Amino acid sequence: MRDYDEVTTFLGEWGPFQRLIFFLLSASIIPNGFNGMSVVFLAAAPEHRCRVPDTANLSRAWRNHSIPLRLLDGREVPHSCRRYRLAAIANFSALGLEPGRDVDLEQLEQESCVDGWEFSQDVYLSTIVTEWSLVCEDDWKTPLTSSLFFVGVLLGSFVSGQLSDRFGRKSILFATMAVQTGFSFLQIFSINWEMFTVLFVIVGMGQISNYVVAFILGTEILGKSVRIIFSTLGVCTFFAVGYMLLPLFAYFIRDWRMLLLALTVPGVLCLPLWWFIPESPRWLISQRRFSEAESIIQKAAKMNNIAAPRVIFDPMEELKLPGQQKVLILDLFRTRNIATITIMSLLLWMLTSVGYFALSLNAPNLHGDAYLNCFLSALIEVPAYITAWLLLRRLPRRYIIAGVLFLGGGVLLLIQFIPADYNFLSIGLVMLGKFGITSAFSMLYVFTAELYPTPVRNMAVGVTSMASRVGSIIAPYFVYLGAYNRVLPYIVMGSLTVFIGIITLFFPESFGMTLPETLEQMQKVKGFRFRKKPRDSVEKEENPKVLITSF
């Protein structure tokens, strides 16, 4: 029995074939970047106020004072959801009374925006908020739109791996790419908010499935040394490139339907990659399709100018491929130690995800140019990924993850002390917070994989990464807190980030340690003492008499 990597060693690690696969698969991630964050412009809420019909018989003075004022962040601004009762101020206008001089405005009766709203077009010509009036009583629909997209992401996480195992990596990669692009195009023709959000859920399913399958295909085709760079810098950096393209598209296209149309074009341009990206030879071998796998390796050898053996995969010889041992979700809670590590890992993934997505979704709401702020939010991810990669090579995991979380959470807590006039300083602190949280987020896959033993490693990474999807679903509501107080989202996010940074210090250290092969080899949680159990109790835990379906 020979290892697949051993059989294909003659190809080398970084020839023209590997470089082509590296950059084409990374490029296929670019549409995921702007589709994943497009909601920040599609569902942006411009400044608005109640509409006063032109037919209303009001003097100029009363028309200018038809909207009551409210206090927002220490400033008086026109109310977005209330106006003075139109019939009353029309009577005062007809009697020749002046607002403020003859009539005390604070005593006037108010009413809701029964005639609709007037939306500012200074920043956005149209969004789904202006299209379907998702403000005031319906403003809850805006964060729900983002949350439902991430519900689609969660659902896609469930099915993407299973579909690619059943039908092949390449087929599902391009099928999900078509789903993401096609349903984004259909959103253009949405006639109401309900239709838009249902399609958005499907776009979310395609988005994450495309990302996951490209990740799997790359790690299966590329060699060991390149695999690590691809899974950290390659995939993440090209996602950030797509994210950076989003505000550039949105800056020049201010109508949400036209913006969606423009965002589908790169997805269409990715379809010709079908003729350049091969199927995974590992998957073909697992399906006993040896001749197809050999043909791909022969073409790769020819591209790399390397002479390939006449027979690469002998159907009579069994190749050693990573096995899929059946494990149960209960295995992640079998002992008190592994249960503690699992609960801490779930919190770490979920709260880090909340910070990352809340800061990303809130970027256009910062003071100043919404497009520039979104671009900076995307740009800061590139040095964050590079920093994470460099730190992972040299330093202990729990200290560097806790350190960047303390950095991110600490600067977010400082924002509440910055005067409102120092906007550039506030934006700088937000970007520094995004840098810290993004760095931590990109390290979690490696850290989690190193903590758990081989039989439950894939299960652990899958369960904890799904906790991050839950974090992304609730993240829009942290942004929603900004409607009540400008700094409240940063206080909450900063506190939770510092809290999870403290929790990280209690994890066992994995840097420089041999990967555990059994549950017994897992290191103990720092600062906790577990009472030694009687032998018969341990045996019951190691052989639990509980029936539970496979996760």
Coordinates of C-alpha atoms in Angstrom, one line a residue:
M1 CA 0.0 0.0 0.0
R2 CA 1.5 3.3 -1.1
D3 CA 0.6 6.9 -0.2
Y4 CA -0.9 9.1 -3.0
D5 CA 1.7 11.9 -2.3
E6 CA 4.5 9.3 -2.6
V7 CA 3.2 8.1 -6.0
T8 CA 3.0 11.6 -7.4
T9 CA 6.3 12.9 -5.9
F10 CA 7.9 13.0 -9.4
L11 CA 5.6 16.0 -10.3
G12 CA 7.4 18.3 -7.9
E13 CA 5.8 20.9 -5.6
W14 CA 5.7 24.2 -7.6
G15 CA 5.9 23.6 -11.3
P16 CA 3.8 25.3 -14.0
F17 CA 0.9 22.9 -13.4
Q18 CA 0.8 23.7 -9.6
R19 CA 1.1 27.4 -10.2
L20 CA -1.8 27.3 -12.7
I21 CA -4.1 25.4 -10.3
F22 CA -3.1 27.7 -7.4
F23 CA -4.0 30.9 -9.2
L24 CA -7.1 29.6 -11.1
L25 CA -8.7 28.2 -8.0
S26 CA -7.8 31.3 -6.0
A27 CA -9.3 33.5 -8.8
S28 CA -12.5 31.5 -8.6
I29 CA -12.8 32.7 -5.0
I30 CA -12.9 36.4 -6.1
P31 CA -16.7 36.5 -6.8
N32 CA -17.3 35.1 -3.3
G33 CA -15.6 38.2 -1.8
F34 CA -18.1 40.7 -3.3
N35 CA -21.1 38.4 -3.2
G36 CA -20.5 37.7 0.5
M37 CA -20.5 41.4 1.4
S38 CA -22.7 42.9 -1.3
V39 CA -25.5 43.4 1.2
V40 CA -23.7 46.4 2.7
F41 CA -24.6 48.4 -0.4
L42 CA -27.7 46.5 -1.7
A43 CA -29.4 47.0 1.7
A44 CA -27.9 50.4 2.7
A45 CA -30.3 52.8 4.4
P46 CA -29.9 56.4 3.1
E47 CA -31.0 59.4 5.2
H48 CA -34.8 59.7 5.0
R49 CA -37.7 61.7 6.4
C50 CA -41.5 61.6 6.1
R51 CA -42.9 62.8 2.8
V52 CA -45.1 65.8 2.9
P53 CA -47.3 65.8 -0.3
D54 CA -47.0 68.6 -2.7
T55 CA -50.7 68.9 -2.6
A56 CA -50.7 69.8 1.1
N57 CA -51.8 73.5 1.5
L58 CA -48.9 74.6 3.6
S59 CA -46.9 77.9 3.7
R60 CA -43.1 77.7 3.2
A61 CA -42.5 78.2 6.9
W62 CA -44.8 75.3 7.9
R63 CA -43.5 73.0 5.2
N64 CA -39.9 73.6 6.5
H65 CA -41.1 72.8 10.1
S66 CA -43.4 69.9 9.3
I67 CA -40.8 67.3 10.6
P68 CA -40.0 67.3 14.4
L69 CA -36.5 67.2 15.6
R70 CA -34.8 64.5 17.7
L71 CA -31.6 64.2 19.5
L72 CA -29.0 61.8 17.9
D73 CA -25.4 61.5 19.2
G74 CA -25.8 64.9 20.8
R75 CA -27.1 66.7 17.7
E76 CA -30.7 67.7 16.8
V77 CA -31.7 66.1 13.5
P78 CA -35.0 65.7 11.6
H79 CA -37.0 62.7 12.7
S80 CA -36.9 59.8 10.3
C81 CA -40.2 58.2 11.2
R82 CA -42.5 61.0 12.5
R83 CA -44.1 64.2 11.2
Y84 CA -46.5 66.7 12.7
R85 CA -50.1 65.8 12.0
L86 CA -50.7 67.2 8.6
A87 CA -54.3 68.3 9.2
A88 CA -53.3 70.4 12.3
I89 CA -50.4 72.3 10.7
A90 CA -52.5 72.9 7.5
N91 CA -55.1 74.7 9.8
F92 CA -52.4 76.8 11.4
S93 CA -51.0 77.6 8.0
A94 CA -54.4 78.7 6.8
L95 CA -54.9 80.9 9.8
G96 CA -51.5 82.7 9.1
L97 CA -49.9 81.5 12.4
E98 CA -46.1 81.1 12.4
P99 CA -44.4 77.9 13.7
G100 CA -42.3 78.6 16.8
R101 CA -43.6 82.1 17.3
D102 CA -47.4 81.6 17.4
V103 CA -47.5 77.9 17.9
D104 CA -45.4 75.8 20.3
L105 CA -44.1 72.9 18.1
E106 CA -43.4 70.7 21.1
Q107 CA -47.1 70.6 21.9
L108 CA -48.2 69.5 18.5
E109 CA -49.6 66.1 17.8
Q110 CA -47.4 63.8 15.7
E111 CA -48.2 61.0 13.2
S112 CA -46.3 58.3 11.3
C113 CA -45.2 58.6 7.7
V114 CA -48.6 57.8 6.2
D115 CA -47.6 59.2 2.8
G116 CA -44.3 57.4 2.6
W117 CA -40.7 58.7 2.8
E118 CA -38.3 60.9 1.0
F119 CA -34.9 59.3 0.6
S120 CA -31.6 61.2 0.1
Q121 CA -29.8 60.4 -3.1
D122 CA -26.5 61.9 -2.2
V123 CA -24.9 58.5 -1.7
Y124 CA -27.2 55.9 -3.2
L125 CA -29.6 56.3 -6.1
S126 CA -31.6 53.3 -5.0
T127 CA -31.3 50.3 -2.6
I128 CA -33.7 47.6 -1.6
V129 CA -34.4 49.8 1.4
T130 CA -35.6 52.7 -0.8
E131 CA -37.3 50.3 -3.2
W132 CA -39.5 48.7 -0.6
S133 CA -39.4 51.3 2.2
L134 CA -37.6 49.0 4.7
V135 CA -37.5 51.8 7.4
C136 CA -39.2 52.7 10.6
E137 CA -41.8 49.9 11.4
D138 CA -40.1 47.7 8.8
D139 CA -36.5 48.4 9.6
W140 CA -36.1 45.0 11.2
K141 CA -36.1 43.5 7.7
T142 CA -32.7 45.0 6.8
P143 CA -30.6 43.0 9.3
L144 CA -32.8 40.0 8.7
T145 CA -31.8 40.2 5.0
S146 CA -28.2 39.8 6.0
S147 CA -29.0 37.1 8.5
L148 CA -30.9 35.1 5.9
F149 CA -28.0 35.2 3.5
F150 CA -25.8 33.7 6.3
V151 CA -28.5 31.1 6.9
G152 CA -28.0 30.1 3.3
V153 CA -24.3 30.0 4.0
L154 CA -25.0 27.6 7.0
L155 CA -27.1 25.4 4.8
G156 CA -24.5 25.3 2.1
S157 CA -21.9 24.3 4.6
F158 CA -24.0 21.2 5.4
V159 CA -24.4 20.0 1.8
S160 CA -21.2 21.1 -0.1
G161 CA -18.9 18.5 1.2
Q162 CA -21.4 15.7 0.7
L163 CA -22.2 16.7 -2.8
S164 CA -18.6 17.0 -3.8
D165 CA -17.9 13.5 -2.3
R166 CA -20.8 12.1 -4.4
F167 CA -20.6 13.9 -7.7
G168 CA -16.9 15.1 -7.8
R169 CA -15.1 18.3 -6.9
K170 CA -15.0 19.9 -10.3
S171 CA -18.6 19.3 -11.2
I172 CA -19.9 20.7 -7.9
L173 CA -17.4 23.6 -8.0
F174 CA -18.8 24.9 -11.3
A175 CA -22.4 23.9 -10.4
T176 CA -22.3 26.1 -7.2
M177 CA -20.5 28.8 -9.2
A178 CA -23.5 28.8 -11.6
V179 CA -26.0 28.8 -8.7
Q180 CA -24.3 31.8 -7.1
T181 CA -24.1 33.7 -10.4
G182 CA -27.5 32.6 -11.7
F183 CA -29.5 33.4 -8.6
S184 CA -27.7 36.7 -8.1
F185 CA -28.9 37.6 -11.7
L186 CA -32.5 36.5 -10.8
Q187 CA -32.5 38.9 -7.8
I188 CA -32.4 41.8 -10.3
F189 CA -36.0 40.9 -11.2
S190 CA -37.3 40.7 -7.6
I191 CA -40.7 42.3 -7.2
N192 CA -40.7 42.4 -3.4
W193 CA -38.5 42.0 -0.4
E194 CA -39.7 38.4 0.2
M195 CA -38.6 37.3 -3.3
F196 CA -35.3 39.0 -2.9
T197 CA -34.5 37.3 0.4
V198 CA -35.5 33.8 -0.7
L199 CA -33.1 34.2 -3.7
F200 CA -30.5 35.6 -1.4
V201 CA -30.6 32.4 0.8
I202 CA -29.9 30.4 -2.3
V203 CA -27.0 32.7 -3.3
G204 CA -25.6 32.2 0.2
M205 CA -25.7 28.4 -0.3
G206 CA -23.9 28.7 -3.6
Q207 CA -21.3 31.1 -2.2
I208 CA -20.1 29.0 0.6
S209 CA -20.3 25.8 -1.4
N210 CA -18.2 27.3 -4.1
Y211 CA -15.6 28.4 -1.5
V212 CA -15.5 25.0 0.3
V213 CA -15.2 22.9 -2.9
A214 CA -12.5 25.1 -4.3
F215 CA -10.6 24.8 -1.0
I216 CA -11.0 21.0 -1.1
L217 CA -10.0 20.7 -4.7
G218 CA -6.8 22.8 -4.2
T219 CA -5.7 20.9 -1.1
E220 CA -6.2 17.6 -3.0
I221 CA -4.3 18.6 -6.1
L222 CA -1.4 20.6 -4.6
G223 CA 1.5 19.2 -2.7
K224 CA 2.0 19.4 1.0
S225 CA 4.2 22.5 1.1
V226 CA 2.0 24.5 -1.3
R227 CA -1.2 23.2 0.3
I228 CA -0.6 25.2 3.5
I229 CA 0.1 28.5 1.6
F230 CA -3.0 27.9 -0.6
S231 CA -5.3 27.3 2.3
T232 CA -4.1 30.4 4.2
L233 CA -2.7 33.1 1.9
G234 CA -4.2 32.0 -1.4
V235 CA -7.8 31.5 -0.7
C236 CA -8.1 34.2 2.0
T237 CA -6.2 36.9 0.0
F238 CA -8.2 36.4 -3.2
F239 CA -11.4 36.6 -1.1
A240 CA -10.1 40.0 0.2
V241 CA -9.4 41.0 -3.4
G242 CA -13.0 40.3 -4.3
Y243 CA -14.1 42.2 -1.2
M244 CA -12.0 45.2 -2.3
L245 CA -13.6 45.2 -5.8
L246 CA -17.1 45.5 -4.2
P247 CA -16.8 49.2 -3.2
L248 CA -15.2 50.0 -6.6
F249 CA -18.2 48.6 -8.4
A250 CA -20.7 50.2 -6.0
Y251 CA -19.0 53.6 -6.3
F252 CA -19.6 53.8 -10.0
I253 CA -23.0 52.0 -10.0
R254 CA -25.3 53.6 -7.4
D255 CA -28.5 51.7 -8.5
W256 CA -28.9 48.3 -6.7
R257 CA -30.3 46.4 -9.7
M258 CA -27.5 47.6 -12.0
L259 CA -24.9 46.9 -9.3
L260 CA -26.2 43.3 -9.0
L261 CA -26.0 42.9 -12.7
A262 CA -22.4 44.1 -12.7
L263 CA -21.5 41.7 -9.8
T264 CA -22.7 38.7 -11.9
V265 CA -20.3 39.4 -14.7
P266 CA -17.1 38.1 -13.0
G267 CA -19.0 34.9 -12.2
V268 CA -19.8 34.4 -15.8
L269 CA -16.1 35.0 -16.7
C270 CA -15.1 32.2 -14.4
L271 CA -17.1 29.6 -16.3
P272 CA -14.3 29.1 -19.0
L273 CA -12.1 27.9 -16.2
W274 CA -13.9 24.5 -16.7
W275 CA -11.4 23.7 -19.5
F276 CA -8.3 24.5 -17.4
I277 CA -9.2 23.2 -13.9
P278 CA -9.0 19.3 -13.7
E279 CA -11.0 16.9 -11.5
S280 CA -9.2 15.8 -8.3
P281 CA -7.1 12.7 -9.1
R282 CA -7.6 11.7 -5.4
W283 CA -11.4 11.7 -5.8
L284 CA -11.2 9.8 -9.2
I285 CA -9.1 7.1 -7.5
S286 CA -11.6 6.8 -4.7
Q287 CA -14.2 6.1 -7.4
R288 CA -11.9 3.5 -9.0
R289 CA -11.5 5.7 -12.1
F290 CA -7.8 5.1 -12.5
S291 CA -7.4 5.9 -16.2
E292 CA -8.9 9.4 -15.8
A293 CA -6.7 10.1 -12.8
E294 CA -3.6 8.9 -14.7
S295 CA -4.5 11.1 -17.7
I296 CA -4.6 14.2 -15.4
I297 CA -1.2 13.4 -13.9
Q298 CA 0.3 12.7 -17.3
K299 CA -0.8 16.1 -18.6
A300 CA 0.5 17.7 -15.4
A301 CA 3.9 16.0 -15.9
K302 CA 4.0 17.2 -19.5
M303 CA 3.2 20.8 -18.4
N304 CA 6.0 20.6 -15.9
N305 CA 8.4 19.1 -18.5
I306 CA 8.8 15.9 -16.4
A307 CA 8.9 12.4 -17.7
A308 CA 6.1 10.4 -16.0
P309 CA 6.3 6.7 -15.3
R310 CA 4.5 4.5 -17.9
V311 CA 2.1 3.3 -15.2
I312 CA 1.3 5.7 -12.4
F313 CA -1.7 4.1 -10.7
D314 CA -1.9 0.3 -10.9
P315 CA -5.6 -0.7 -10.4
M316 CA -4.3 -3.9 -8.8
E317 CA -2.4 -1.9 -6.1
E318 CA -4.3 -0.4 -3.3
L319 CA -3.5 3.3 -2.7
K320 CA -3.5 4.7 0.8
L321 CA -5.9 7.6 0.9
P322 CA -7.1 9.5 3.9
G323 CA -10.0 7.4 5.3
Q324 CA -13.3 8.6 6.5
Q325 CA -13.8 6.9 9.8
K326 CA -17.3 7.1 11.1
V327 CA -17.4 9.3 14.2
L328 CA -20.3 10.7 16.3
I329 CA -20.8 14.2 17.5
L330 CA -20.9 12.7 21.0
D331 CA -17.2 12.0 20.7
L332 CA -16.5 15.7 21.0
F333 CA -18.0 15.5 24.6
R334 CA -16.8 12.0 25.6
T335 CA -14.6 13.2 28.5
R336 CA -14.8 16.3 30.6
N337 CA -11.5 17.6 29.2
I338 CA -12.5 17.3 25.5
A339 CA -16.0 18.6 26.3
T340 CA -14.4 21.7 27.9
I341 CA -12.2 22.2 24.9
T342 CA -15.1 21.8 22.5
I343 CA -17.3 24.3 24.4
M344 CA -14.5 26.8 24.5
S345 CA -13.8 26.3 20.8
L346 CA -17.5 26.9 19.9
L347 CA -17.4 30.2 21.8
L348 CA -14.1 31.2 20.2
W349 CA -15.4 30.6 16.6
M350 CA -18.8 32.1 17.2
L351 CA -17.7 35.3 18.9
T352 CA -14.7 35.9 16.6
S353 CA -17.1 35.5 13.6
V354 CA -19.5 38.0 15.2
G355 CA -16.7 40.6 15.4
Y356 CA -15.5 40.0 11.9
F357 CA -18.8 40.1 10.1
A358 CA -20.3 42.9 12.3
L359 CA -17.2 45.2 11.6
S360 CA -17.4 44.3 7.9
L361 CA -21.1 45.0 7.6
N362 CA -20.8 48.2 9.6
A363 CA -18.0 49.7 7.5
P364 CA -20.3 51.9 5.3
N365 CA -22.0 53.3 8.4
L366 CA -18.8 54.9 9.6
H367 CA -18.3 58.7 9.3
G368 CA -17.0 59.8 5.9
D369 CA -17.2 58.2 2.5
A370 CA -19.0 54.8 2.7
Y371 CA -17.1 53.4 -0.3
L372 CA -13.7 54.4 1.0
N373 CA -14.5 52.9 4.4
C374 CA -15.6 49.6 2.9
F375 CA -12.5 49.5 0.7
L376 CA -10.2 50.1 3.8
S377 CA -12.1 47.4 5.7
A378 CA -11.3 44.9 2.8
L379 CA -7.7 46.2 2.4
I380 CA -6.8 45.7 6.0
E381 CA -7.5 42.0 5.6
V382 CA -4.5 41.4 3.4
P383 CA -1.8 42.4 6.0
A384 CA -4.0 40.6 8.6
Y385 CA -3.7 37.3 6.7
I386 CA 0.0 37.7 6.1
T387 CA 0.6 38.6 9.7
A388 CA -1.4 35.5 10.8
W389 CA 0.7 33.3 8.5
L390 CA 4.0 34.6 9.8
L391 CA 2.9 34.3 13.5
L392 CA 1.7 30.8 13.0
R393 CA 5.2 29.8 11.7
R394 CA 7.1 31.0 14.8
L395 CA 5.0 31.5 17.9
P396 CA 2.7 29.6 20.3
R397 CA -0.9 29.4 19.1
R398 CA -2.9 30.4 22.1
Y399 CA -0.7 33.4 22.9
I400 CA -0.8 34.9 19.4
I401 CA -4.6 34.3 19.0
A402 CA -5.3 35.8 22.4
G403 CA -2.9 38.7 21.6
V404 CA -4.6 39.7 18.4
L405 CA -8.0 39.3 20.0
F406 CA -6.9 41.6 22.9
L407 CA -5.6 44.1 20.3
G408 CA -8.9 44.0 18.3
G409 CA -11.2 44.1 21.3
G410 CA -9.1 46.7 23.2
V411 CA -9.1 49.3 20.4
L412 CA -12.9 48.8 19.8
L413 CA -13.4 49.6 23.5
L414 CA -11.4 52.8 23.1
I415 CA -13.7 54.2 20.5
Q416 CA -16.3 55.3 23.1
F417 CA -13.7 57.7 24.5
I418 CA -13.0 59.4 21.2
P419 CA -14.8 62.8 20.7
A420 CA -17.3 62.8 17.9
D421 CA -15.2 65.4 16.0
Y422 CA -12.2 63.0 15.7
N423 CA -13.7 60.9 13.0
F424 CA -10.4 59.8 11.4
L425 CA -9.1 58.5 14.7
S426 CA -12.3 56.5 15.2
I427 CA -12.1 55.0 11.8
G428 CA -8.4 54.1 12.4
L429 CA -9.3 52.3 15.6
V430 CA -12.1 50.4 13.8
M431 CA -9.7 49.3 11.1
L432 CA -7.1 48.2 13.7
G433 CA -9.8 46.2 15.5
K434 CA -10.7 44.6 12.2
F435 CA -7.0 43.7 11.6
G436 CA -6.8 42.0 15.0
I437 CA -10.1 40.0 14.7
T438 CA -9.4 39.0 11.1
S439 CA -5.9 37.7 12.1
A440 CA -7.4 35.6 14.8
F441 CA -10.2 34.3 12.5
S442 CA -7.7 33.1 9.9
M443 CA -5.8 31.1 12.6
L444 CA -8.7 29.2 14.0
Y445 CA -8.7 26.4 11.3
V446 CA -5.1 25.5 12.1
F447 CA -5.5 25.8 15.9
T448 CA -8.6 23.7 16.0
A449 CA -7.1 21.0 13.7
E450 CA -4.0 20.8 15.9
L451 CA -6.0 20.4 19.2
Y452 CA -8.1 17.4 18.3
P453 CA -7.0 13.8 17.6
T454 CA -7.2 12.2 14.2
P455 CA -10.5 10.3 14.6
V456 CA -12.5 13.5 15.4
R457 CA -10.4 16.2 13.8
N458 CA -12.7 16.7 10.7
M459 CA -15.7 16.5 12.9
A460 CA -14.3 19.1 15.3
V461 CA -13.4 21.6 12.5
G462 CA -16.8 21.1 10.9
V463 CA -18.8 21.7 14.1
T464 CA -16.8 24.7 15.3
S465 CA -16.8 26.3 11.9
M466 CA -20.6 26.0 11.9
A467 CA -20.6 27.9 15.2
S468 CA -19.0 30.7 13.2
R469 CA -21.9 30.6 10.8
V470 CA -24.2 31.1 13.7
G471 CA -22.0 34.1 14.7
S472 CA -22.4 35.5 11.2
I473 CA -26.2 35.1 11.4
I474 CA -26.5 37.2 14.5
A475 CA -23.8 39.7 13.5
P476 CA -26.2 42.1 11.6
Y477 CA -28.1 42.7 14.8
F478 CA -24.9 44.0 16.5
V479 CA -24.7 46.6 13.6
Y480 CA -28.4 47.3 14.3
L481 CA -27.5 48.5 17.8
G482 CA -25.9 51.6 16.1
A483 CA -29.4 52.9 15.5
Y484 CA -29.7 53.5 19.2
N485 CA -26.2 54.7 20.0
R486 CA -23.2 55.2 17.7
V487 CA -20.7 53.5 20.0
L488 CA -22.9 50.7 21.4
P489 CA -21.9 48.1 18.8
Y490 CA -18.2 48.7 19.5
I491 CA -18.7 48.5 23.3
V492 CA -20.5 45.1 22.9
M493 CA -18.1 43.7 20.2
G494 CA -15.0 44.9 22.1
S495 CA -16.2 43.4 25.4
L496 CA -17.0 40.0 23.8
T497 CA -13.7 40.0 21.9
V498 CA -11.6 40.7 25.0
F499 CA -13.7 38.0 26.9
I500 CA -13.0 35.4 24.3
G501 CA -9.3 36.4 24.2
I502 CA -9.2 35.6 28.0
I503 CA -10.9 32.2 27.3
T504 CA -8.2 31.4 24.6
L505 CA -5.5 31.5 27.3
F506 CA -7.0 28.4 28.9
F507 CA -6.6 26.3 25.8
P508 CA -3.8 23.8 25.7
E509 CA -0.8 24.7 23.6
S510 CA -0.5 22.9 20.2
F511 CA 2.6 24.6 18.8
G512 CA 5.5 22.2 18.3
M513 CA 3.5 19.3 19.7
T514 CA 2.9 16.0 17.9
L515 CA -0.7 15.8 16.6
P516 CA -2.8 13.6 18.9
E517 CA -4.0 10.3 17.5
T518 CA -6.4 9.3 20.3
L519 CA -8.6 11.2 22.8
E520 CA -6.3 10.1 25.6
Q521 CA -3.4 12.0 23.9
M522 CA -5.2 15.3 24.0
Q523 CA -3.6 17.9 26.2
K524 CA -5.4 19.2 29.3
V525 CA -7.1 22.5 29.5
K526 CA -5.0 25.1 31.3
G527 CA -6.1 26.1 34.8
F528 CA -8.6 23.3 35.2
R529 CA -8.2 20.2 37.4
F530 CA -10.2 17.1 36.5
R531 CA -10.8 14.6 39.2
K532 CA -9.5 11.1 38.3
K533 CA -12.4 8.8 37.7
P534 CA -12.7 5.2 38.7
R535 CA -11.7 2.7 36.0
D536 CA -15.2 1.5 35.4
S537 CA -16.5 5.0 34.9
V538 CA -13.7 5.7 32.3
E539 CA -14.6 2.5 30.4
K540 CA -18.2 3.7 30.2
E541 CA -17.2 7.0 28.8
E542 CA -14.9 5.4 26.3
N543 CA -17.7 3.0 25.2
P544 CA -20.9 5.1 25.7
K545 CA -24.1 3.2 25.4
V546 CA -25.8 6.0 23.6
L547 CA -27.3 5.8 20.2
I548 CA -26.8 9.0 18.1
T549 CA -26.8 9.5 14.4
S550 CA -23.7 10.5 12.5
F551 CA -23.2 14.3 12.3

